[in-house]
Amino acid sequence: MYLPMDLLTYHAAPDLLANRVILVTGAGDGIGRAAALAYAKYGATVLLLGRTLSKLEAVYDEIEQQGGAQPALLPLNLAHAKPDDYLSILRTIEKKVGRLDGILHNAAMLGPLTSLQTYDPETWDEVMHVNLRAPFQLTQALLPLLTESKDASVIFTTSSVGRTVRALWGAYAISKQGVEGLSRLFADELAGNSNIRFNCLNPGATRTRMRASAFPHENPDTLPTPNNIMPAYLYLMGGDSHGVTGQSLDVPRGDWT
Ligand code: NAP
């Protein structure tokens, strides 16, 4: 379901995310980086989770330069994360900021675009771990904090292959199908007894490293940048989307050229 076209020009109130603490996974690059900067710009304290510390530090510095609240760094390789790592994130957030009002599950790996006949099972596990198990386990571990928030939003990042599988998209497609179900299941199970909303958001084709590796012959200038699509990410994270839950939404398509 496409979000309304007017979200292309959605102007979030400058204090949309004031006093909110939001965790972004894969915050060092691409869409996650843009979201971390946007959330900080609109008042949030942002927790930057990712596997490459130098990239997270660069985002941290940018947030400080733009006058945002001091972020926190949560370096973690989600491909190898164990239950204790998720608990340690919970403890760190409890100790450093004491609350959590949102998670953007954005980190993902594409894996090889190859047929199931030849797909390497070890790589399959790695892709599933980063793209599906991590959003499940991180959400599960952080529910105690999210439950205490008056208005929490959890966004899972999906893809068109999460709705309809496409040949050669292997574990990536299956992981995104799983993410769609995971989001709906959290929304169903917690409906009525929590203030947490759970939605899937499909950014659509966006000018990032992952897109370039999936479509090497495409002209990136024809695609929106991560910054172009931030209105939808702000809308779903902030209070203006209160009551929207269990949905799978698409960033509206515009003329980006
Ligand atoms: P990207 O530029 O490749 O960024 C992916 C981010 O995930 C990076 O920050 C990366 O960290 C992080 N990451 C990857 N593996 C990780 C791991 N094992 N542990 C922790 N972090 C890890 O991709 P993107 O295009 O911005 O994608 C963001 C999301 O949008 C993904 O969920 C993707 O599936 C989805 N999506 C994108 C498009 C598109 O056209 N771009 C379309 C549909 C859906 P490093 O920088 O350290 O590698």
PDB file of C-alpha atoms and ligand atoms in Angstrom:
ATOM      1  CA  MET A   1       0.000   0.000   0.000  1.00  0.00           C
ATOM      2  CA  TYR A   2       1.460   3.343  -1.006  1.00  0.00           C
ATOM      3  CA  LEU A   3       1.547   6.038   1.595  1.00  0.00           C
ATOM      4  CA  PRO A   4      -0.421   9.113   0.489  1.00  0.00           C
ATOM      5  CA  MET A   5       1.358  11.175  -2.185  1.00  0.00           C
ATOM      6  CA  ASP A   6       1.284  14.207   0.057  1.00  0.00           C
ATOM      7  CA  LEU A   7       3.889  12.455   2.184  1.00  0.00           C
ATOM      8  CA  LEU A   8       6.387  13.377  -0.500  1.00  0.00           C
ATOM      9  CA  THR A   9       6.015  16.897   0.761  1.00  0.00           C
ATOM     10  CA  TYR A  10       5.193  16.050   4.393  1.00  0.00           C
ATOM     11  CA  HIS A  11       6.670  18.767   6.553  1.00  0.00           C
ATOM     12  CA  ALA A  12       7.321  17.366   9.972  1.00  0.00           C
ATOM     13  CA  ALA A  13       7.037  19.808  12.842  1.00  0.00           C
ATOM     14  CA  PRO A  14      10.555  20.788  13.949  1.00  0.00           C
ATOM     15  CA  ASP A  15       9.952  19.111  17.325  1.00  0.00           C
ATOM     16  CA  LEU A  16       8.308  15.970  15.870  1.00  0.00           C
ATOM     17  CA  LEU A  17      10.725  13.681  17.703  1.00  0.00           C
ATOM     18  CA  ALA A  18      11.663  15.873  20.671  1.00  0.00           C
ATOM     19  CA  ASN A  19      12.363  13.881  23.843  1.00  0.00           C
ATOM     20  CA  ARG A  20      12.213  10.616  21.922  1.00  0.00           C
ATOM     21  CA  VAL A  21      14.978   8.028  21.841  1.00  0.00           C
ATOM     22  CA  ILE A  22      15.224   6.123  18.570  1.00  0.00           C
ATOM     23  CA  LEU A  23      17.478   3.248  17.599  1.00  0.00           C
ATOM     24  CA  VAL A  24      18.496   2.925  13.940  1.00  0.00           C
ATOM     25  CA  THR A  25      20.210  -0.232  12.670  1.00  0.00           C
ATOM     26  CA  GLY A  26      22.618   0.046   9.765  1.00  0.00           C
ATOM     27  CA  ALA A  27      22.980   3.695  10.723  1.00  0.00           C
ATOM     28  CA  GLY A  28      26.388   4.157   9.116  1.00  0.00           C
ATOM     29  CA  ASP A  29      25.433   4.204   5.443  1.00  0.00           C
ATOM     30  CA  GLY A  30      22.655   4.560   2.881  1.00  0.00           C
ATOM     31  CA  ILE A  31      19.075   4.959   4.080  1.00  0.00           C
ATOM     32  CA  GLY A  32      19.956   4.244   7.727  1.00  0.00           C
ATOM     33  CA  ARG A  33      22.479   7.061   7.804  1.00  0.00           C
ATOM     34  CA  ALA A  34      19.980   9.516   6.304  1.00  0.00           C
ATOM     35  CA  ALA A  35      17.315   8.392   8.799  1.00  0.00           C
ATOM     36  CA  ALA A  36      19.647   8.774  11.782  1.00  0.00           C
ATOM     37  CA  LEU A  37      20.510  12.334  10.678  1.00  0.00           C
ATOM     38  CA  ALA A  38      16.857  13.181   9.977  1.00  0.00           C
ATOM     39  CA  TYR A  39      15.619  11.800  13.299  1.00  0.00           C
ATOM     40  CA  ALA A  40      18.306  13.762  15.160  1.00  0.00           C
ATOM     41  CA  LYS A  41      17.421  16.918  13.213  1.00  0.00           C
ATOM     42  CA  TYR A  42      13.808  16.600  14.363  1.00  0.00           C
ATOM     43  CA  GLY A  43      14.799  16.316  18.002  1.00  0.00           C
ATOM     44  CA  ALA A  44      15.447  12.653  18.750  1.00  0.00           C
ATOM     45  CA  THR A  45      18.331  11.182  20.669  1.00  0.00           C
ATOM     46  CA  VAL A  46      19.545   8.615  18.179  1.00  0.00           C
ATOM     47  CA  LEU A  47      21.199   5.301  19.017  1.00  0.00           C
ATOM     48  CA  LEU A  48      23.448   4.330  16.123  1.00  0.00           C
ATOM     49  CA  LEU A  49      23.767   0.578  15.600  1.00  0.00           C
ATOM     50  CA  GLY A  50      25.953  -0.857  12.854  1.00  0.00           C
ATOM     51  CA  ARG A  51      28.950  -3.016  12.150  1.00  0.00           C
ATOM     52  CA  THR A  52      31.504  -0.431  10.952  1.00  0.00           C
ATOM     53  CA  LEU A  53      32.531   1.768  13.856  1.00  0.00           C
ATOM     54  CA  SER A  54      34.239   4.420  11.695  1.00  0.00           C
ATOM     55  CA  LYS A  55      30.992   4.980   9.736  1.00  0.00           C
ATOM     56  CA  LEU A  56      28.959   5.244  12.937  1.00  0.00           C
ATOM     57  CA  GLU A  57      31.485   7.739  14.321  1.00  0.00           C
ATOM     58  CA  ALA A  58      31.168   9.861  11.188  1.00  0.00           C
ATOM     59  CA  VAL A  59      27.362   9.988  11.624  1.00  0.00           C
ATOM     60  CA  TYR A  60      27.852  10.770  15.325  1.00  0.00           C
ATOM     61  CA  ASP A  61      30.069  13.739  14.382  1.00  0.00           C
ATOM     62  CA  GLU A  62      27.554  14.975  11.788  1.00  0.00           C
ATOM     63  CA  ILE A  63      24.740  14.888  14.339  1.00  0.00           C
ATOM     64  CA  GLU A  64      26.838  16.878  16.790  1.00  0.00           C
ATOM     65  CA  GLN A  65      27.738  19.380  14.056  1.00  0.00           C
ATOM     66  CA  GLN A  66      24.080  19.889  13.159  1.00  0.00           C
ATOM     67  CA  GLY A  67      23.373  20.625  16.849  1.00  0.00           C
ATOM     68  CA  GLY A  68      21.475  17.416  17.608  1.00  0.00           C
ATOM     69  CA  ALA A  69      21.251  15.639  20.943  1.00  0.00           C
ATOM     70  CA  GLN A  70      24.308  13.560  21.745  1.00  0.00           C
ATOM     71  CA  PRO A  71      23.851  10.176  20.045  1.00  0.00           C
ATOM     72  CA  ALA A  72      25.132   6.825  21.314  1.00  0.00           C
ATOM     73  CA  LEU A  73      27.180   4.282  19.412  1.00  0.00           C
ATOM     74  CA  LEU A  74      26.150   0.626  19.422  1.00  0.00           C
ATOM     75  CA  PRO A  75      28.679  -1.225  17.250  1.00  0.00           C
ATOM     76  CA  LEU A  76      27.449  -4.737  16.498  1.00  0.00           C
ATOM     77  CA  ASN A  77      27.800  -7.133  13.604  1.00  0.00           C
ATOM     78  CA  LEU A  78      24.284  -8.536  13.337  1.00  0.00           C
ATOM     79  CA  ALA A  79      25.524 -11.549  11.362  1.00  0.00           C
ATOM     80  CA  HIS A  80      27.223 -12.868  14.494  1.00  0.00           C
ATOM     81  CA  ALA A  81      25.053 -11.401  17.240  1.00  0.00           C
ATOM     82  CA  LYS A  82      24.206 -13.726  20.139  1.00  0.00           C
ATOM     83  CA  PRO A  83      21.371 -13.429  22.691  1.00  0.00           C
ATOM     84  CA  ASP A  84      23.795 -11.789  25.150  1.00  0.00           C
ATOM     85  CA  ASP A  85      24.596  -9.048  22.624  1.00  0.00           C
ATOM     86  CA  TYR A  86      20.926  -8.067  22.444  1.00  0.00           C
ATOM     87  CA  LEU A  87      20.625  -8.097  26.225  1.00  0.00           C
ATOM     88  CA  SER A  88      23.724  -5.971  26.471  1.00  0.00           C
ATOM     89  CA  ILE A  89      22.106  -3.417  24.112  1.00  0.00           C
ATOM     90  CA  LEU A  90      19.080  -3.351  26.427  1.00  0.00           C
ATOM     91  CA  ARG A  91      21.321  -2.758  29.460  1.00  0.00           C
ATOM     92  CA  THR A  92      23.325  -0.046  27.671  1.00  0.00           C
ATOM     93  CA  ILE A  93      20.161   1.830  26.657  1.00  0.00           C
ATOM     94  CA  GLU A  94      18.732   1.502  30.177  1.00  0.00           C
ATOM     95  CA  LYS A  95      21.961   2.878  31.641  1.00  0.00           C
ATOM     96  CA  LYS A  96      22.669   5.651  29.108  1.00  0.00           C
ATOM     97  CA  VAL A  97      19.230   7.052  28.271  1.00  0.00           C
ATOM     98  CA  GLY A  98      16.683   5.027  30.238  1.00  0.00           C
ATOM     99  CA  ARG A  99      14.002   4.937  27.545  1.00  0.00           C
ATOM    100  CA  LEU A 100      13.227   3.917  23.979  1.00  0.00           C
ATOM    101  CA  ASP A 101      10.475   5.265  21.697  1.00  0.00           C
ATOM    102  CA  GLY A 102      11.296   3.736  18.361  1.00  0.00           C
ATOM    103  CA  ILE A 103      13.378   1.325  16.303  1.00  0.00           C
ATOM    104  CA  LEU A 104      14.108   1.576  12.602  1.00  0.00           C
ATOM    105  CA  HIS A 105      15.171  -1.912  11.509  1.00  0.00           C
ATOM    106  CA  ASN A 106      17.084  -0.901   8.429  1.00  0.00           C
ATOM    107  CA  ALA A 107      20.319  -2.975   8.330  1.00  0.00           C
ATOM    108  CA  ALA A 108      20.301  -5.676   5.705  1.00  0.00           C
ATOM    109  CA  MET A 109      22.574  -7.580   3.376  1.00  0.00           C
ATOM    110  CA  LEU A 110      21.696  -8.435  -0.189  1.00  0.00           C
ATOM    111  CA  GLY A 111      23.650 -11.657  -0.533  1.00  0.00           C
ATOM    112  CA  PRO A 112      24.228 -13.201  -3.936  1.00  0.00           C
ATOM    113  CA  LEU A 113      21.616 -12.931  -6.698  1.00  0.00           C
ATOM    114  CA  THR A 114      21.662 -16.543  -7.740  1.00  0.00           C
ATOM    115  CA  SER A 115      19.354 -19.512  -8.170  1.00  0.00           C
ATOM    116  CA  LEU A 116      18.229 -21.636  -5.232  1.00  0.00           C
ATOM    117  CA  GLN A 117      19.862 -24.585  -6.998  1.00  0.00           C
ATOM    118  CA  THR A 118      23.278 -23.088  -6.403  1.00  0.00           C
ATOM    119  CA  TYR A 119      22.668 -20.905  -3.317  1.00  0.00           C
ATOM    120  CA  ASP A 120      25.320 -21.494  -0.632  1.00  0.00           C
ATOM    121  CA  PRO A 121      23.558 -22.550   2.628  1.00  0.00           C
ATOM    122  CA  GLU A 122      26.114 -20.787   4.857  1.00  0.00           C
ATOM    123  CA  THR A 123      25.474 -17.513   3.059  1.00  0.00           C
ATOM    124  CA  TRP A 124      21.738 -18.208   3.307  1.00  0.00           C
ATOM    125  CA  ASP A 125      22.075 -18.396   7.112  1.00  0.00           C
ATOM    126  CA  GLU A 126      24.068 -15.156   7.246  1.00  0.00           C
ATOM    127  CA  VAL A 127      21.502 -13.229   5.193  1.00  0.00           C
ATOM    128  CA  MET A 128      18.635 -14.618   7.281  1.00  0.00           C
ATOM    129  CA  HIS A 129      20.486 -13.757  10.475  1.00  0.00           C
ATOM    130  CA  VAL A 130      21.042 -10.105   9.556  1.00  0.00           C
ATOM    131  CA  ASN A 131      17.748  -9.477   7.749  1.00  0.00           C
ATOM    132  CA  LEU A 132      15.252 -11.497   9.793  1.00  0.00           C
ATOM    133  CA  ARG A 133      16.583 -12.937  13.039  1.00  0.00           C
ATOM    134  CA  ALA A 134      18.191  -9.655  14.146  1.00  0.00           C
ATOM    135  CA  PRO A 135      14.991  -7.559  13.796  1.00  0.00           C
ATOM    136  CA  PHE A 136      13.103 -10.275  15.700  1.00  0.00           C
ATOM    137  CA  GLN A 137      15.610 -10.616  18.503  1.00  0.00           C
ATOM    138  CA  LEU A 138      16.371  -6.932  18.868  1.00  0.00           C
ATOM    139  CA  THR A 139      12.662  -6.079  19.071  1.00  0.00           C
ATOM    140  CA  GLN A 140      12.067  -8.895  21.552  1.00  0.00           C
ATOM    141  CA  ALA A 141      14.970  -7.785  23.753  1.00  0.00           C
ATOM    142  CA  LEU A 142      13.886  -4.134  23.738  1.00  0.00           C
ATOM    143  CA  LEU A 143      10.140  -4.670  24.299  1.00  0.00           C
ATOM    144  CA  PRO A 144      10.413  -3.910  28.033  1.00  0.00           C
ATOM    145  CA  LEU A 145      11.626  -0.382  27.186  1.00  0.00           C
ATOM    146  CA  LEU A 146       9.262   0.151  24.238  1.00  0.00           C
ATOM    147  CA  THR A 147       6.310  -0.880  26.371  1.00  0.00           C
ATOM    148  CA  GLU A 148       7.045   1.960  28.789  1.00  0.00           C
ATOM    149  CA  SER A 149       6.871   4.555  25.989  1.00  0.00           C
ATOM    150  CA  LYS A 150       3.577   6.426  25.540  1.00  0.00           C
ATOM    151  CA  ASP A 151       3.891   6.332  21.747  1.00  0.00           C
ATOM    152  CA  ALA A 152       6.461   3.946  20.281  1.00  0.00           C
ATOM    153  CA  SER A 153       7.001   3.091  16.621  1.00  0.00           C
ATOM    154  CA  VAL A 154       8.853   0.081  15.248  1.00  0.00           C
ATOM    155  CA  ILE A 155       9.573   0.194  11.526  1.00  0.00           C
ATOM    156  CA  PHE A 156      10.728  -2.920   9.671  1.00  0.00           C
ATOM    157  CA  THR A 157      12.282  -2.330   6.266  1.00  0.00           C
ATOM    158  CA  THR A 158      10.801  -4.454   3.538  1.00  0.00           C
ATOM    159  CA  SER A 159      11.225  -4.596  -0.237  1.00  0.00           C
ATOM    160  CA  SER A 160       9.100  -5.388  -3.285  1.00  0.00           C
ATOM    161  CA  VAL A 161      10.450  -8.972  -3.125  1.00  0.00           C
ATOM    162  CA  GLY A 162       9.049  -9.170   0.401  1.00  0.00           C
ATOM    163  CA  ARG A 163       5.584  -9.043  -1.174  1.00  0.00           C
ATOM    164  CA  THR A 164       6.233 -11.086  -4.337  1.00  0.00           C
ATOM    165  CA  VAL A 165       9.309 -13.265  -4.675  1.00  0.00           C
ATOM    166  CA  ARG A 166      11.467 -12.768  -7.745  1.00  0.00           C
ATOM    167  CA  ALA A 167      13.728 -15.398  -9.352  1.00  0.00           C
ATOM    168  CA  LEU A 168      17.376 -15.249  -8.237  1.00  0.00           C
ATOM    169  CA  TRP A 169      16.718 -13.043  -5.210  1.00  0.00           C
ATOM    170  CA  GLY A 170      17.317 -16.010  -2.891  1.00  0.00           C
ATOM    171  CA  ALA A 171      17.621 -15.500   0.863  1.00  0.00           C
ATOM    172  CA  TYR A 172      17.125 -11.731   0.550  1.00  0.00           C
ATOM    173  CA  ALA A 173      13.612 -12.249  -0.859  1.00  0.00           C
ATOM    174  CA  ILE A 174      12.716 -14.915   1.697  1.00  0.00           C
ATOM    175  CA  SER A 175      14.073 -12.816   4.576  1.00  0.00           C
ATOM    176  CA  LYS A 176      11.943  -9.839   3.500  1.00  0.00           C
ATOM    177  CA  GLN A 177       8.862 -12.101   3.221  1.00  0.00           C
ATOM    178  CA  GLY A 178       9.649 -13.123   6.795  1.00  0.00           C
ATOM    179  CA  VAL A 179      10.016  -9.490   7.873  1.00  0.00           C
ATOM    180  CA  GLU A 180       6.513  -8.772   6.535  1.00  0.00           C
ATOM    181  CA  GLY A 181       5.095 -11.590   8.671  1.00  0.00           C
ATOM    182  CA  LEU A 182       7.187 -10.640  11.686  1.00  0.00           C
ATOM    183  CA  SER A 183       5.892  -7.086  11.664  1.00  0.00           C
ATOM    184  CA  ARG A 184       2.260  -8.194  11.375  1.00  0.00           C
ATOM    185  CA  LEU A 185       2.711 -10.786  14.116  1.00  0.00           C
ATOM    186  CA  PHE A 186       4.167  -8.266  16.571  1.00  0.00           C
ATOM    187  CA  ALA A 187       1.334  -5.880  15.667  1.00  0.00           C
ATOM    188  CA  ASP A 188      -1.314  -8.595  16.191  1.00  0.00           C
ATOM    189  CA  GLU A 189       0.127  -9.972  19.398  1.00  0.00           C
ATOM    190  CA  LEU A 190       0.575  -6.588  21.036  1.00  0.00           C
ATOM    191  CA  ALA A 191      -2.553  -4.914  19.672  1.00  0.00           C
ATOM    192  CA  GLY A 192      -4.673  -3.427  22.397  1.00  0.00           C
ATOM    193  CA  ASN A 193      -2.250  -3.848  25.261  1.00  0.00           C
ATOM    194  CA  SER A 194       0.604  -1.578  24.301  1.00  0.00           C
ATOM    195  CA  ASN A 195       1.305   1.809  22.742  1.00  0.00           C
ATOM    196  CA  ILE A 196       3.710   0.323  20.231  1.00  0.00           C
ATOM    197  CA  ARG A 197       2.891   0.346  16.532  1.00  0.00           C
ATOM    198  CA  PHE A 198       4.645  -2.018  14.142  1.00  0.00           C
ATOM    199  CA  ASN A 199       4.776  -1.361  10.402  1.00  0.00           C
ATOM    200  CA  CYS A 200       6.770  -2.378   7.361  1.00  0.00           C
ATOM    201  CA  LEU A 201       8.124   0.294   5.074  1.00  0.00           C
ATOM    202  CA  ASN A 202       9.377  -0.344   1.551  1.00  0.00           C
ATOM    203  CA  PRO A 203      11.696   2.485   0.501  1.00  0.00           C
ATOM    204  CA  GLY A 204      11.498   1.482  -3.172  1.00  0.00           C
ATOM    205  CA  ALA A 205      14.449   1.909  -5.515  1.00  0.00           C
ATOM    206  CA  THR A 206      16.825   4.308  -3.754  1.00  0.00           C
ATOM    207  CA  ARG A 207      20.311   5.549  -4.642  1.00  0.00           C
ATOM    208  CA  THR A 208      22.504   3.470  -2.287  1.00  0.00           C
ATOM    209  CA  ARG A 209      25.381   1.024  -2.368  1.00  0.00           C
ATOM    210  CA  MET A 210      22.990  -1.939  -2.079  1.00  0.00           C
ATOM    211  CA  ARG A 211      20.879  -0.764  -5.019  1.00  0.00           C
ATOM    212  CA  ALA A 212      24.003  -0.246  -7.154  1.00  0.00           C
ATOM    213  CA  SER A 213      25.197  -3.746  -6.411  1.00  0.00           C
ATOM    214  CA  ALA A 214      21.787  -5.255  -7.281  1.00  0.00           C
ATOM    215  CA  PHE A 215      21.403  -3.168 -10.472  1.00  0.00           C
ATOM    216  CA  PRO A 216      24.927  -2.284 -11.651  1.00  0.00           C
ATOM    217  CA  HIS A 217      23.734  -1.070 -15.086  1.00  0.00           C
ATOM    218  CA  GLU A 218      21.137   1.351 -13.753  1.00  0.00           C
ATOM    219  CA  ASN A 219      21.780   5.076 -13.875  1.00  0.00           C
ATOM    220  CA  PRO A 220      21.719   6.116 -10.190  1.00  0.00           C
ATOM    221  CA  ASP A 221      20.810   9.689 -11.164  1.00  0.00           C
ATOM    222  CA  THR A 222      17.309   8.433 -12.022  1.00  0.00           C
ATOM    223  CA  LEU A 223      16.718   7.310  -8.436  1.00  0.00           C
ATOM    224  CA  PRO A 224      15.744   9.244  -5.332  1.00  0.00           C
ATOM    225  CA  THR A 225      18.461   9.724  -2.747  1.00  0.00           C
ATOM    226  CA  PRO A 226      17.958   8.520   0.832  1.00  0.00           C
ATOM    227  CA  ASN A 227      17.286  12.155   1.817  1.00  0.00           C
ATOM    228  CA  ASN A 228      14.470  12.417  -0.751  1.00  0.00           C
ATOM    229  CA  ILE A 229      12.510   9.636   0.960  1.00  0.00           C
ATOM    230  CA  MET A 230      12.921  10.835   4.550  1.00  0.00           C
ATOM    231  CA  PRO A 231       9.442  12.416   4.847  1.00  0.00           C
ATOM    232  CA  ALA A 232       7.922   8.894   4.947  1.00  0.00           C
ATOM    233  CA  TYR A 233      10.476   7.750   7.527  1.00  0.00           C
ATOM    234  CA  LEU A 234       9.730  10.785   9.705  1.00  0.00           C
ATOM    235  CA  TYR A 235       5.974  10.370   9.371  1.00  0.00           C
ATOM    236  CA  LEU A 236       6.003   6.707  10.425  1.00  0.00           C
ATOM    237  CA  MET A 237       8.382   7.302  13.338  1.00  0.00           C
ATOM    238  CA  GLY A 238       6.619  10.361  14.761  1.00  0.00           C
ATOM    239  CA  GLY A 239       3.292  10.918  16.483  1.00  0.00           C
ATOM    240  CA  ASP A 240       1.497  11.930  13.241  1.00  0.00           C
ATOM    241  CA  SER A 241       1.215   8.207  12.394  1.00  0.00           C
ATOM    242  CA  HIS A 242      -0.273   7.340  15.775  1.00  0.00           C
ATOM    243  CA  GLY A 243      -2.790   4.497  15.317  1.00  0.00           C
ATOM    244  CA  VAL A 244      -1.202   3.170  12.104  1.00  0.00           C
ATOM    245  CA  THR A 245      -0.122  -0.396  12.866  1.00  0.00           C
ATOM    246  CA  GLY A 246       0.170  -3.780  11.172  1.00  0.00           C
ATOM    247  CA  GLN A 247       0.546  -2.105   7.760  1.00  0.00           C
ATOM    248  CA  SER A 248       3.006  -2.672   4.949  1.00  0.00           C
ATOM    249  CA  LEU A 249       3.594   0.666   3.303  1.00  0.00           C
ATOM    250  CA  ASP A 250       5.484   1.989   0.312  1.00  0.00           C
ATOM    251  CA  VAL A 251       7.261   5.300   0.035  1.00  0.00           C
ATOM    252  CA  PRO A 252       5.254   7.175  -2.618  1.00  0.00           C
ATOM    253  CA  ARG A 253       6.988   7.434  -5.976  1.00  0.00           C
ATOM    254  CA  GLY A 254       7.747  10.883  -7.283  1.00  0.00           C
ATOM    255  CA  ASP A 255       9.686  12.469 -10.106  1.00  0.00           C
ATOM    256  CA  TRP A 256      13.165  12.620  -8.577  1.00  0.00           C
ATOM    257  CA  THR A 257      15.134  13.656 -11.643  1.00  0.00           C
TER     258      THR A 257
HETATM  259  P1  NAP B   1      23.222  -0.046   2.210  1.00  0.00           P
HETATM  260  O1  NAP B   1      23.584   1.283   1.701  1.00  0.00           O
HETATM  261  O2  NAP B   1      23.973  -1.256   1.763  1.00  0.00           O
HETATM  262  O3  NAP B   1      23.211   0.026   3.803  1.00  0.00           O
HETATM  263  C1  NAP B   1      22.983  -1.128   4.562  1.00  0.00           C
HETATM  264  C2  NAP B   1      23.352  -0.844   5.994  1.00  0.00           C
HETATM  265  O4  NAP B   1      23.203  -2.062   6.734  1.00  0.00           O
HETATM  266  C3  NAP B   1      24.800  -0.399   6.142  1.00  0.00           C
HETATM  267  O5  NAP B   1      24.895   0.602   7.133  1.00  0.00           O
HETATM  268  C4  NAP B   1      25.495  -1.679   6.594  1.00  0.00           C
HETATM  269  O6  NAP B   1      26.662  -1.475   7.370  1.00  0.00           O
HETATM  270  C5  NAP B   1      24.407  -2.305   7.450  1.00  0.00           C
HETATM  271  N1  NAP B   1      24.678  -3.719   7.643  1.00  0.00           N
HETATM  272  C6  NAP B   1      24.826  -4.673   6.683  1.00  0.00           C
HETATM  273  N2  NAP B   1      25.168  -5.843   7.250  1.00  0.00           N
HETATM  274  C7  NAP B   1      25.225  -5.630   8.590  1.00  0.00           C
HETATM  275  C8  NAP B   1      25.551  -6.446   9.699  1.00  0.00           C
HETATM  276  N3  NAP B   1      25.929  -7.722   9.546  1.00  0.00           N
HETATM  277  N4  NAP B   1      25.521  -5.909  10.943  1.00  0.00           N
HETATM  278  C9  NAP B   1      25.186  -4.611  11.112  1.00  0.00           C
HETATM  279  N5  NAP B   1      24.886  -3.770  10.095  1.00  0.00           N
HETATM  280  C10 NAP B   1      24.913  -4.283   8.844  1.00  0.00           C
HETATM  281  O7  NAP B   1      21.684  -0.393   1.873  1.00  0.00           O
HETATM  282  P2  NAP B   1      20.379   0.525   1.752  1.00  0.00           P
HETATM  283  O8  NAP B   1      19.989   0.528   0.348  1.00  0.00           O
HETATM  284  O9  NAP B   1      20.547   1.788   2.510  1.00  0.00           O
HETATM  285  O10 NAP B   1      19.329  -0.434   2.492  1.00  0.00           O
HETATM  286  C11 NAP B   1      18.659  -0.091   3.691  1.00  0.00           C
HETATM  287  C12 NAP B   1      17.424  -0.957   3.798  1.00  0.00           C
HETATM  288  O11 NAP B   1      16.521  -0.662   2.733  1.00  0.00           O
HETATM  289  C13 NAP B   1      17.675  -2.445   3.726  1.00  0.00           C
HETATM  290  O12 NAP B   1      16.845  -3.120   4.652  1.00  0.00           O
HETATM  291  C14 NAP B   1      17.297  -2.814   2.311  1.00  0.00           C
HETATM  292  O13 NAP B   1      16.910  -4.164   2.201  1.00  0.00           O
HETATM  293  C15 NAP B   1      16.139  -1.869   2.095  1.00  0.00           C
HETATM  294  N6  NAP B   1      15.808  -1.584   0.696  1.00  0.00           N
HETATM  295  C16 NAP B   1      16.630  -0.808  -0.057  1.00  0.00           C
HETATM  296  C17 NAP B   1      16.280  -0.521  -1.364  1.00  0.00           C
HETATM  297  C18 NAP B   1      17.149   0.343  -2.240  1.00  0.00           C
HETATM  298  O14 NAP B   1      16.815   0.521  -3.417  1.00  0.00           O
HETATM  299  N7  NAP B   1      18.242   0.896  -1.733  1.00  0.00           N
HETATM  300  C19 NAP B   1      15.078  -1.015  -1.907  1.00  0.00           C
HETATM  301  C20 NAP B   1      14.253  -1.809  -1.110  1.00  0.00           C
HETATM  302  C21 NAP B   1      14.618  -2.065   0.197  1.00  0.00           C
HETATM  303  P3  NAP B   1      28.097  -1.203   6.668  1.00  0.00           P
HETATM  304  O15 NAP B   1      27.964   0.158   6.047  1.00  0.00           O
HETATM  305  O16 NAP B   1      29.018  -1.243   7.806  1.00  0.00           O
HETATM  306  O17 NAP B   1      28.286  -2.275   5.656  1.00  0.00           O
END
